[in-house]
PDB file of C-alpha atoms in Angstrom:
ATOM      1  CA  UNK A   1    -164.998 116.115 117.620  1.00 63.00           C
ATOM      2  CA  UNK A   2    -167.479 114.521 114.865  1.00 68.00           C
ATOM      3  CA  UNK A   3    -169.516 112.633 117.571  1.00 68.00           C
ATOM      4  CA  UNK A   4    -169.721 115.694 119.037  1.00 68.00           C
ATOM      5  CA  UNK A   5    -171.117 117.827 116.092  1.00 68.00           C
ATOM      6  CA  UNK A   6    -173.337 115.315 115.114  1.00 70.00           C
ATOM      7  CA  UNK A   7    -175.338 114.701 118.958  1.00 72.00           C
ATOM      8  CA  UNK A   8    -174.901 118.243 119.725  1.00 73.00           C
ATOM      9  CA  UNK A   9    -173.330 117.154 123.119  1.00 77.00           C
ATOM     10  CA  UNK A  10    -170.386 117.471 124.669  1.00 79.00           C
ATOM     11  CA  UNK A  11    -169.244 115.037 127.434  1.00 80.00           C
ATOM     12  CA  UNK A  12    -170.051 117.372 130.431  1.00 83.00           C
ATOM     13  CA  UNK A  13    -173.805 117.812 128.848  1.00 84.00           C
ATOM     14  CA  UNK A  14    -173.780 113.909 127.705  1.00 84.00           C
ATOM     15  CA  UNK A  15    -173.392 112.652 130.912  1.00 84.00           C
ATOM     16  CA  UNK A  16    -176.299 115.024 132.565  1.00 85.00           C
ATOM     17  CA  UNK A  17    -178.719 113.685 128.974  1.00 83.00           C
ATOM     18  CA  UNK A  18    -177.933 110.329 130.293  1.00 83.00           C
ATOM     19  CA  UNK A  19    -179.050 110.761 133.857  1.00 85.00           C
ATOM     20  CA  UNK A  20    -181.917 112.384 132.669  1.00 84.00           C
ATOM     21  CA  UNK A  21    -182.636 108.924 130.933  1.00 84.00           C
ATOM     22  CA  UNK A  22    -182.133 110.191 127.483  1.00 83.00           C
ATOM     23  CA  UNK A  23    -180.686 107.397 125.236  1.00 85.00           C
ATOM     24  CA  UNK A  24    -178.535 109.537 122.902  1.00 84.00           C
ATOM     25  CA  UNK A  25    -177.106 111.243 125.772  1.00 84.00           C
ATOM     26  CA  UNK A  26    -176.171 107.292 126.823  1.00 87.00           C
ATOM     27  CA  UNK A  27    -174.474 106.247 123.205  1.00 87.00           C
ATOM     28  CA  UNK A  28    -172.446 109.669 123.363  1.00 87.00           C
ATOM     29  CA  UNK A  29    -170.688 109.148 126.565  1.00 86.00           C
ATOM     30  CA  UNK A  30    -170.643 105.406 126.124  1.00 88.00           C
ATOM     31  CA  UNK A  31    -168.905 106.959 122.563  1.00 87.00           C
ATOM     32  CA  UNK A  32    -166.421 109.116 124.073  1.00 86.00           C
ATOM     33  CA  UNK A  33    -165.504 106.263 126.755  1.00 88.00           C
ATOM     34  CA  UNK A  34    -165.108 103.878 123.535  1.00 90.00           C
ATOM     35  CA  UNK A  35    -162.876 106.341 121.761  1.00 88.00           C
ATOM     36  CA  UNK A  36    -160.566 107.450 124.390  1.00 88.00           C
ATOM     37  CA  UNK A  37    -159.707 103.909 124.970  1.00 91.00           C
ATOM     38  CA  UNK A  38    -159.302 102.991 121.058  1.00 91.00           C
ATOM     39  CA  UNK A  39    -157.084 106.354 120.787  1.00 88.00           C
ATOM     40  CA  UNK A  40    -154.959 105.245 124.106  1.00 88.00           C
ATOM     41  CA  UNK A  41    -154.190 101.972 122.673  1.00 91.00           C
ATOM     42  CA  UNK A  42    -153.736 103.274 119.276  1.00 91.00           C
ATOM     43  CA  UNK A  43    -151.399 106.315 120.328  1.00 86.00           C
ATOM     44  CA  UNK A  44    -147.608 104.165 119.729  1.00 86.00           C
ATOM     45  CA  UNK A  45    -148.931 103.701 115.565  1.00 89.00           C
ATOM     46  CA  UNK A  46    -150.729 107.516 115.217  1.00 86.00           C
ATOM     47  CA  UNK A  47    -148.594 109.918 117.286  1.00 82.00           C
ATOM     48  CA  UNK A  48    -146.227 110.612 114.649  1.00 82.00           C
ATOM     49  CA  UNK A  49    -149.789 112.123 112.468  1.00 83.00           C
ATOM     50  CA  UNK A  50    -151.005 113.653 115.832  1.00 79.00           C
ATOM     51  CA  UNK A  51    -147.860 115.694 116.583  1.00 75.00           C
ATOM     52  CA  UNK A  52    -147.509 116.982 113.255  1.00 75.00           C
ATOM     53  CA  UNK A  53    -149.168 119.289 112.767  1.00 71.00           C
ATOM     54  CA  UNK A  54    -148.762 120.530 116.945  1.00 65.00           C
ATOM     55  CA  UNK A  55    -148.688 124.546 116.689  1.00 63.00           C
ATOM     56  CA  UNK A  56    -148.210 125.115 120.526  1.00 63.00           C
ATOM     57  CA  UNK A  57    -150.823 127.079 122.069  1.00 64.00           C
ATOM     58  CA  UNK A  58    -152.961 129.334 119.141  1.00 71.00           C
ATOM     59  CA  UNK A  59    -155.354 131.648 120.177  1.00 78.00           C
ATOM     60  CA  UNK A  60    -158.112 132.677 117.606  1.00 81.00           C
ATOM     61  CA  UNK A  61    -158.091 136.117 117.612  1.00 81.00           C
ATOM     62  CA  UNK A  62    -154.171 135.582 117.017  1.00 77.00           C
ATOM     63  CA  UNK A  63    -154.988 133.540 114.137  1.00 78.00           C
ATOM     64  CA  UNK A  64    -157.950 136.564 112.735  1.00 83.00           C
ATOM     65  CA  UNK A  65    -155.512 139.352 113.742  1.00 82.00           C
ATOM     66  CA  UNK A  66    -158.082 141.192 115.843  1.00 84.00           C
ATOM     67  CA  UNK A  67    -158.234 142.461 119.372  1.00 85.00           C
ATOM     68  CA  UNK A  68    -159.820 139.387 122.108  1.00 84.00           C
ATOM     69  CA  UNK A  69    -162.913 141.539 122.775  1.00 84.00           C
ATOM     70  CA  UNK A  70    -163.976 141.630 118.844  1.00 87.00           C
ATOM     71  CA  UNK A  71    -163.980 137.474 118.893  1.00 87.00           C
ATOM     72  CA  UNK A  72    -166.230 137.938 122.250  1.00 87.00           C
ATOM     73  CA  UNK A  73    -168.725 140.062 120.462  1.00 88.00           C
ATOM     74  CA  UNK A  74    -168.898 137.411 117.859  1.00 88.00           C
ATOM     75  CA  UNK A  75    -169.250 134.495 119.872  1.00 86.00           C
ATOM     76  CA  UNK A  76    -171.692 136.341 121.923  1.00 86.00           C
ATOM     77  CA  UNK A  77    -173.814 137.421 118.851  1.00 88.00           C
ATOM     78  CA  UNK A  78    -173.336 134.185 116.938  1.00 88.00           C
ATOM     79  CA  UNK A  79    -175.268 132.154 119.892  1.00 82.00           C
ATOM     80  CA  UNK A  80    -177.701 135.075 120.098  1.00 84.00           C
ATOM     81  CA  UNK A  81    -178.327 134.521 116.370  1.00 85.00           C
ATOM     82  CA  UNK A  82    -177.983 130.956 117.022  1.00 82.00           C
ATOM     83  CA  UNK A  83    -180.965 130.707 119.495  1.00 80.00           C
ATOM     84  CA  UNK A  84    -183.283 133.359 117.371  1.00 83.00           C
ATOM     85  CA  UNK A  85    -182.294 130.786 114.602  1.00 84.00           C
ATOM     86  CA  UNK A  86    -183.252 127.678 116.137  1.00 80.00           C
ATOM     87  CA  UNK A  87    -186.569 129.435 117.525  1.00 81.00           C
ATOM     88  CA  UNK A  88    -187.603 130.690 113.645  1.00 84.00           C
ATOM     89  CA  UNK A  89    -186.817 126.889 112.968  1.00 83.00           C
ATOM     90  CA  UNK A  90    -189.279 125.523 115.286  1.00 81.00           C
ATOM     91  CA  UNK A  91    -191.821 127.100 114.464  1.00 82.00           C
ATOM     92  CA  UNK A  92    -191.391 127.016 111.077  1.00 84.00           C
ATOM     93  CA  UNK A  93    -191.303 123.100 111.440  1.00 80.00           C
ATOM     94  CA  UNK A  94    -194.115 123.138 113.493  1.00 80.00           C
ATOM     95  CA  UNK A  95    -196.046 124.807 110.640  1.00 81.00           C
ATOM     96  CA  UNK A  96    -195.135 123.330 107.726  1.00 81.00           C
ATOM     97  CA  UNK A  97    -193.877 119.726 108.913  1.00 76.00           C
ATOM     98  CA  UNK A  98    -196.774 118.982 111.822  1.00 71.00           C
ATOM     99  CA  UNK A  99    -199.263 121.233 110.182  1.00 70.00           C
ATOM    100  CA  UNK A 100    -200.059 122.901 113.644  1.00 63.00           C
ATOM    101  CA  UNK A 101    -200.550 126.219 113.764  1.00 59.00           C
ATOM    102  CA  UNK A 102    -201.314 127.224 117.079  1.00 54.00           C
ATOM    103  CA  UNK A 103    -198.229 128.567 119.348  1.00 52.00           C
ATOM    104  CA  UNK A 104    -196.553 126.922 121.550  1.00 52.00           C
ATOM    105  CA  UNK A 105    -196.737 125.002 124.463  1.00 54.00           C
ATOM    106  CA  UNK A 106    -195.059 127.321 127.060  1.00 51.00           C
ATOM    107  CA  UNK A 107    -196.164 130.566 127.460  1.00 55.00           C
ATOM    108  CA  UNK A 108    -193.634 133.117 125.629  1.00 56.00           C
ATOM    109  CA  UNK A 109    -193.555 136.137 127.975  1.00 56.00           C
ATOM    110  CA  UNK A 110    -191.302 133.845 130.420  1.00 55.00           C
ATOM    111  CA  UNK A 111    -188.815 133.105 127.809  1.00 57.00           C
ATOM    112  CA  UNK A 112    -188.401 136.035 126.132  1.00 64.00           C
ATOM    113  CA  UNK A 113    -187.661 137.478 129.817  1.00 65.00           C
ATOM    114  CA  UNK A 114    -185.061 134.787 130.201  1.00 59.00           C
ATOM    115  CA  UNK A 115    -183.703 135.855 127.049  1.00 63.00           C
ATOM    116  CA  UNK A 116    -183.711 139.524 127.928  1.00 69.00           C
ATOM    117  CA  UNK A 117    -181.835 138.945 131.449  1.00 66.00           C
ATOM    118  CA  UNK A 118    -179.279 136.383 129.300  1.00 67.00           C
ATOM    119  CA  UNK A 119    -178.933 139.108 126.388  1.00 72.00           C
ATOM    120  CA  UNK A 120    -178.290 141.985 128.803  1.00 77.00           C
ATOM    121  CA  UNK A 121    -175.704 140.479 130.901  1.00 76.00           C
ATOM    122  CA  UNK A 122    -173.817 139.374 127.468  1.00 72.00           C
ATOM    123  CA  UNK A 123    -174.079 142.697 126.397  1.00 76.00           C
ATOM    124  CA  UNK A 124    -172.744 144.346 129.765  1.00 78.00           C
ATOM    125  CA  UNK A 125    -169.570 141.874 129.870  1.00 75.00           C
ATOM    126  CA  UNK A 126    -168.823 142.770 126.015  1.00 73.00           C
ATOM    127  CA  UNK A 127    -169.156 146.357 127.331  1.00 75.00           C
ATOM    128  CA  UNK A 128    -166.379 145.567 130.523  1.00 72.00           C
ATOM    129  CA  UNK A 129    -164.308 143.805 127.570  1.00 68.00           C
ATOM    130  CA  UNK A 130    -164.011 146.902 125.689  1.00 69.00           C
ATOM    131  CA  UNK A 131    -163.264 149.247 128.234  1.00 68.00           C
ATOM    132  CA  UNK A 132    -159.857 150.448 127.667  1.00 62.00           C
ATOM    133  CA  UNK A 133    -156.722 148.489 130.265  1.00 53.00           C
ATOM    134  CA  UNK A 134    -154.135 151.338 131.924  1.00 52.00           C
ATOM    135  CA  UNK A 135    -151.262 148.913 131.078  1.00 45.00           C
ATOM    136  CA  UNK A 136    -148.885 152.149 131.022  1.00 44.00           C
ATOM    137  CA  UNK A 137    -149.929 152.782 134.644  1.00 44.00           C
ATOM    138  CA  UNK A 138    -148.670 149.305 135.629  1.00 45.00           C
ATOM    139  CA  UNK A 139    -145.180 149.131 137.700  1.00 50.00           C
ATOM    140  CA  UNK A 140    -141.855 147.467 135.541  1.00 49.00           C
ATOM    141  CA  UNK A 141    -139.604 148.587 138.396  1.00 52.00           C
ATOM    142  CA  UNK A 142    -138.664 145.689 140.698  1.00 54.00           C
ATOM    143  CA  UNK A 143    -140.393 142.986 138.782  1.00 66.00           C
ATOM    144  CA  UNK A 144    -138.617 139.810 139.804  1.00 81.00           C
ATOM    145  CA  UNK A 145    -137.106 137.286 136.873  1.00 87.00           C
ATOM    146  CA  UNK A 146    -136.401 134.208 138.100  1.00 90.00           C
ATOM    147  CA  UNK A 147    -134.420 131.315 136.954  1.00 91.00           C
ATOM    148  CA  UNK A 148    -135.511 127.515 136.385  1.00 92.00           C
ATOM    149  CA  UNK A 149    -133.575 124.678 135.373  1.00 92.00           C
ATOM    150  CA  UNK A 150    -134.337 121.831 132.915  1.00 91.00           C
ATOM    151  CA  UNK A 151    -134.849 119.324 135.477  1.00 91.00           C
ATOM    152  CA  UNK A 152    -137.501 121.111 137.205  1.00 92.00           C
ATOM    153  CA  UNK A 153    -139.038 122.297 134.153  1.00 92.00           C
ATOM    154  CA  UNK A 154    -139.484 118.565 132.649  1.00 91.00           C
ATOM    155  CA  UNK A 155    -140.918 117.122 136.012  1.00 91.00           C
ATOM    156  CA  UNK A 156    -143.233 120.547 135.462  1.00 91.00           C
ATOM    157  CA  UNK A 157    -144.463 119.743 131.901  1.00 89.00           C
ATOM    158  CA  UNK A 158    -145.100 115.962 132.654  1.00 89.00           C
ATOM    159  CA  UNK A 159    -146.675 116.768 136.395  1.00 88.00           C
ATOM    160  CA  UNK A 160    -148.534 119.824 135.856  1.00 88.00           C
ATOM    161  CA  UNK A 161    -148.489 121.333 132.293  1.00 88.00           C
ATOM    162  CA  UNK A 162    -151.634 123.307 132.914  1.00 88.00           C
ATOM    163  CA  UNK A 163    -149.766 125.701 135.128  1.00 89.00           C
ATOM    164  CA  UNK A 164    -147.539 126.606 132.433  1.00 91.00           C
ATOM    165  CA  UNK A 165    -147.208 129.410 129.632  1.00 90.00           C
ATOM    166  CA  UNK A 166    -144.050 128.453 127.868  1.00 92.00           C
ATOM    167  CA  UNK A 167    -142.658 131.007 125.145  1.00 91.00           C
ATOM    168  CA  UNK A 168    -139.945 129.896 122.705  1.00 91.00           C
ATOM    169  CA  UNK A 169    -138.275 132.890 121.512  1.00 89.00           C
ATOM    170  CA  UNK A 170    -135.757 131.346 119.351  1.00 91.00           C
ATOM    171  CA  UNK A 171    -136.040 130.897 115.400  1.00 89.00           C
ATOM    172  CA  UNK A 172    -139.222 129.634 113.687  1.00 87.00           C
ATOM    173  CA  UNK A 173    -137.619 126.799 111.929  1.00 88.00           C
ATOM    174  CA  UNK A 174    -135.950 125.504 114.571  1.00 89.00           C
ATOM    175  CA  UNK A 175    -138.863 125.590 117.257  1.00 89.00           C
ATOM    176  CA  UNK A 176    -140.406 123.875 114.406  1.00 88.00           C
ATOM    177  CA  UNK A 177    -137.691 120.888 114.385  1.00 88.00           C
ATOM    178  CA  UNK A 178    -137.967 120.741 117.830  1.00 87.00           C
ATOM    179  CA  UNK A 179    -139.612 122.344 121.048  1.00 89.00           C
ATOM    180  CA  UNK A 180    -140.299 121.512 124.547  1.00 90.00           C
ATOM    181  CA  UNK A 181    -144.075 119.967 124.816  1.00 89.00           C
ATOM    182  CA  UNK A 182    -146.629 122.405 124.739  1.00 87.00           C
ATOM    183  CA  UNK A 183    -144.607 125.241 124.184  1.00 89.00           C
ATOM    184  CA  UNK A 184    -145.405 128.210 121.658  1.00 90.00           C
ATOM    185  CA  UNK A 185    -143.713 130.344 119.434  1.00 89.00           C
ATOM    186  CA  UNK A 186    -142.779 134.287 119.212  1.00 88.00           C
ATOM    187  CA  UNK A 187    -140.335 136.351 118.443  1.00 88.00           C
ATOM    188  CA  UNK A 188    -138.340 138.208 121.460  1.00 86.00           C
ATOM    189  CA  UNK A 189    -139.594 141.539 119.724  1.00 84.00           C
ATOM    190  CA  UNK A 190    -143.352 140.331 119.263  1.00 84.00           C
ATOM    191  CA  UNK A 191    -144.095 139.585 122.996  1.00 84.00           C
ATOM    192  CA  UNK A 192    -145.906 142.757 123.655  1.00 82.00           C
ATOM    193  CA  UNK A 193    -148.425 141.344 120.829  1.00 82.00           C
ATOM    194  CA  UNK A 194    -149.247 138.348 122.350  1.00 83.00           C
ATOM    195  CA  UNK A 195    -151.034 140.158 125.051  1.00 81.00           C
ATOM    196  CA  UNK A 196    -149.422 139.050 128.204  1.00 83.00           C
ATOM    197  CA  UNK A 197    -150.241 142.275 129.956  1.00 82.00           C
ATOM    198  CA  UNK A 198    -153.956 140.734 129.952  1.00 81.00           C
ATOM    199  CA  UNK A 199    -153.638 137.649 131.233  1.00 81.00           C
ATOM    200  CA  UNK A 200    -154.345 136.953 134.578  1.00 80.00           C
ATOM    201  CA  UNK A 201    -151.342 135.314 135.345  1.00 82.00           C
ATOM    202  CA  UNK A 202    -152.676 131.847 136.855  1.00 84.00           C
ATOM    203  CA  UNK A 203    -150.035 130.200 134.826  1.00 88.00           C
ATOM    204  CA  UNK A 204    -146.059 130.554 135.360  1.00 91.00           C
ATOM    205  CA  UNK A 205    -144.475 132.207 132.400  1.00 92.00           C
ATOM    206  CA  UNK A 206    -141.133 130.550 131.008  1.00 92.00           C
ATOM    207  CA  UNK A 207    -139.113 131.994 128.344  1.00 93.00           C
ATOM    208  CA  UNK A 208    -136.855 130.030 126.455  1.00 92.00           C
ATOM    209  CA  UNK A 209    -134.013 130.856 124.125  1.00 89.00           C
ATOM    210  CA  UNK A 210    -131.593 129.259 122.238  1.00 88.00           C
ATOM    211  CA  UNK A 211    -129.217 129.687 125.023  1.00 90.00           C
ATOM    212  CA  UNK A 212    -129.658 131.486 128.092  1.00 89.00           C
ATOM    213  CA  UNK A 213    -131.754 134.962 127.787  1.00 87.00           C
ATOM    214  CA  UNK A 214    -130.196 138.150 129.185  1.00 85.00           C
ATOM    215  CA  UNK A 215    -132.941 140.080 131.573  1.00 84.00           C
ATOM    216  CA  UNK A 216    -132.067 143.451 130.061  1.00 83.00           C
ATOM    217  CA  UNK A 217    -133.268 142.300 126.569  1.00 83.00           C
ATOM    218  CA  UNK A 218    -136.674 141.648 127.577  1.00 87.00           C
ATOM    219  CA  UNK A 219    -139.128 144.430 126.247  1.00 87.00           C
ATOM    220  CA  UNK A 220    -140.404 145.732 129.233  1.00 86.00           C
ATOM    221  CA  UNK A 221    -144.290 144.227 128.632  1.00 85.00           C
ATOM    222  CA  UNK A 222    -142.448 140.910 130.000  1.00 87.00           C
ATOM    223  CA  UNK A 223    -142.709 142.742 133.156  1.00 87.00           C
ATOM    224  CA  UNK A 224    -146.172 143.309 132.618  1.00 87.00           C
ATOM    225  CA  UNK A 225    -146.759 140.143 133.044  1.00 88.00           C
ATOM    226  CA  UNK A 226    -149.176 139.430 136.706  1.00 87.00           C
ATOM    227  CA  UNK A 227    -147.835 136.139 137.194  1.00 88.00           C
ATOM    228  CA  UNK A 228    -144.627 134.491 138.182  1.00 90.00           C
ATOM    229  CA  UNK A 229    -141.565 134.578 135.244  1.00 91.00           C
ATOM    230  CA  UNK A 230    -139.239 132.124 134.431  1.00 93.00           C
ATOM    231  CA  UNK A 231    -135.616 132.235 132.503  1.00 93.00           C
ATOM    232  CA  UNK A 232    -134.683 128.401 131.186  1.00 92.00           C
ATOM    233  CA  UNK A 233    -131.636 128.588 132.319  1.00 92.00           C
ATOM    234  CA  UNK A 234    -128.852 127.524 129.368  1.00 92.00           C
ATOM    235  CA  UNK A 235    -131.937 127.771 127.009  1.00 91.00           C
ATOM    236  CA  UNK A 236    -133.237 125.200 125.024  1.00 92.00           C
ATOM    237  CA  UNK A 237    -129.772 123.957 124.207  1.00 92.00           C
ATOM    238  CA  UNK A 238    -129.279 122.577 127.904  1.00 92.00           C
ATOM    239  CA  UNK A 239    -133.393 121.223 127.338  1.00 92.00           C
ATOM    240  CA  UNK A 240    -131.858 119.218 124.066  1.00 90.00           C
ATOM    241  CA  UNK A 241    -128.624 117.987 125.957  1.00 90.00           C
ATOM    242  CA  UNK A 242    -130.968 116.829 129.093  1.00 91.00           C
ATOM    243  CA  UNK A 243    -133.860 115.534 127.364  1.00 88.00           C
ATOM    244  CA  UNK A 244    -133.073 114.848 123.523  1.00 88.00           C
ATOM    245  CA  UNK A 245    -129.829 112.976 124.518  1.00 87.00           C
ATOM    246  CA  UNK A 246    -129.723 109.531 125.761  1.00 87.00           C
ATOM    247  CA  UNK A 247    -128.836 109.521 129.419  1.00 85.00           C
ATOM    248  CA  UNK A 248    -125.093 107.974 129.833  1.00 86.00           C
ATOM    249  CA  UNK A 249    -125.057 104.427 131.595  1.00 85.00           C
ATOM    250  CA  UNK A 250    -125.641 104.377 134.932  1.00 81.00           C
ATOM    251  CA  UNK A 251    -123.166 102.857 137.551  1.00 82.00           C
ATOM    252  CA  UNK A 252    -123.375  99.959 139.441  1.00 81.00           C
ATOM    253  CA  UNK A 253    -122.566 101.292 142.721  1.00 81.00           C
ATOM    254  CA  UNK A 254    -125.277 104.051 141.786  1.00 81.00           C
ATOM    255  CA  UNK A 255    -127.301 105.536 144.765  1.00 86.00           C
ATOM    256  CA  UNK A 256    -131.181 105.274 144.852  1.00 86.00           C
ATOM    257  CA  UNK A 257    -131.728 109.020 144.166  1.00 86.00           C
ATOM    258  CA  UNK A 258    -129.299 108.464 141.036  1.00 85.00           C
ATOM    259  CA  UNK A 259    -131.640 105.700 140.270  1.00 86.00           C
ATOM    260  CA  UNK A 260    -134.745 107.323 139.679  1.00 87.00           C
ATOM    261  CA  UNK A 261    -133.265 110.477 138.036  1.00 87.00           C
ATOM    262  CA  UNK A 262    -131.709 108.058 135.413  1.00 87.00           C
ATOM    263  CA  UNK A 263    -135.272 106.289 135.302  1.00 87.00           C
ATOM    264  CA  UNK A 264    -136.985 109.555 135.094  1.00 88.00           C
ATOM    265  CA  UNK A 265    -134.523 110.659 132.120  1.00 86.00           C
ATOM    266  CA  UNK A 266    -134.586 107.941 130.542  1.00 86.00           C
ATOM    267  CA  UNK A 267    -138.402 107.406 130.146  1.00 86.00           C
ATOM    268  CA  UNK A 268    -138.662 111.468 128.985  1.00 85.00           C
ATOM    269  CA  UNK A 269    -135.696 110.780 126.451  1.00 84.00           C
ATOM    270  CA  UNK A 270    -138.067 107.758 125.045  1.00 84.00           C
ATOM    271  CA  UNK A 271    -140.834 109.405 125.553  1.00 84.00           C
ATOM    272  CA  UNK A 272    -140.040 112.789 123.752  1.00 82.00           C
ATOM    273  CA  UNK A 273    -137.777 111.079 120.254  1.00 80.00           C
ATOM    274  CA  UNK A 274    -139.940 107.741 120.268  1.00 72.00           C
ATOM    275  CA  UNK A 275    -136.939 105.461 121.145  1.00 53.00           C
ATOM    276  CA  UNK A 276    -137.660 102.605 123.257  1.00 52.00           C
ATOM    277  CA  UNK A 277    -136.489 103.055 127.074  1.00 46.00           C
ATOM    278  CA  UNK A 278    -133.722 101.471 128.006  1.00 49.00           C
ATOM    279  CA  UNK A 279    -133.612  98.512 129.945  1.00 52.00           C
ATOM    280  CA  UNK A 280    -133.674  99.036 133.791  1.00 46.00           C
ATOM    281  CA  UNK A 281    -130.270  98.940 135.062  1.00 46.00           C
ATOM    282  CA  UNK A 282    -129.364  95.633 137.281  1.00 45.00           C
ATOM    283  CA  UNK A 283    -129.442  95.774 140.774  1.00 41.00           C
ATOM    284  CA  UNK A 284    -125.883  95.948 142.249  1.00 39.00           C
ATOM    285  CA  UNK A 285    -126.815  94.808 145.751  1.00 39.00           C
ATOM    286  CA  UNK A 286    -126.374  91.149 146.570  1.00 41.00           C
ATOM    287  CA  UNK A 287    -128.385  89.676 149.104  1.00 38.00           C
ATOM    288  CA  UNK A 288    -126.456  87.762 151.705  1.00 46.00           C
ATOM    289  CA  UNK A 289    -128.200  85.324 153.994  1.00 46.00           C
ATOM    290  CA  UNK A 290    -127.377  85.981 157.693  1.00 50.00           C
ATOM    291  CA  UNK A 291    -124.929  83.917 158.980  1.00 55.00           C
ATOM    292  CA  UNK A 292    -126.377  81.145 161.416  1.00 54.00           C
ATOM    293  CA  UNK A 293    -126.392  81.633 165.081  1.00 52.00           C
ATOM    294  CA  UNK A 294    -124.643  78.828 167.093  1.00 51.00           C
ATOM    295  CA  UNK A 295    -126.201  77.493 170.508  1.00 49.00           C
ATOM    296  CA  UNK A 296    -129.114  75.860 171.553  1.00 45.00           C
ATOM    297  CA  UNK A 297    -131.884  76.882 173.600  1.00 43.00           C
ATOM    298  CA  UNK A 298    -134.347  79.852 172.259  1.00 42.00           C
ATOM    299  CA  UNK A 299    -131.474  81.662 170.249  1.00 39.00           C
TER     300      UNK A 299
END
């Protein structure tokens, strides 16, 4: 993060800068690669500190307690202000440091026109954001709420976490003590305050209670979520028994499917608890050489 601020590049722009022949872009992109490798190698030693401040998915407008449109307006104003401020600093530095009093090398008119276009587009976008959303007219009847078991959820958390939005409605202290990776916390009665009805619904919404959540207890705003909605079967207690409890030893005559399920659960438990993964079970299938065939010739 500090490197990005000092260099003024993000990974994408540093790559473009490097392709354009700029040395600072090359060094920034190289730093991204080296830093990522070092973090991956050092993760076992810093994992506890890295996860100590995990707050789930928190949005800036939630922390500030303001509508999302106000934050969008503030970002647009900040961007425009920084653009104009940089122009002023450039002119001041040209006069004061370089001793030049002439105008810029490129004419100002095209830049002003381009800035005007972008400013108009930003203002139009913000105006649309400020339009009231008719949430009250959305239909909540007939919205199907499905259930998801811990095995399916565990696979999705590992394989496609970007397709999930997991909201834990348990007590906050219990959530801070143990939680599903990537989950965020909200009390059941506060689900209407986190903007579910304004979401695009790209991710599947998964609600997690201490045990099974009763569908009739859910606020109406949950059914306004435009995407798919799931309730975790068995709640967090089922997740704790599956992911945070060591799996029972595998039987010697276990099938290949049972072996794969055991390995996944054991690896998940080790990853979430920091415990070393148990050694893989010994293969119970003994290879026997086929009996020698008697006779001569080509047999």
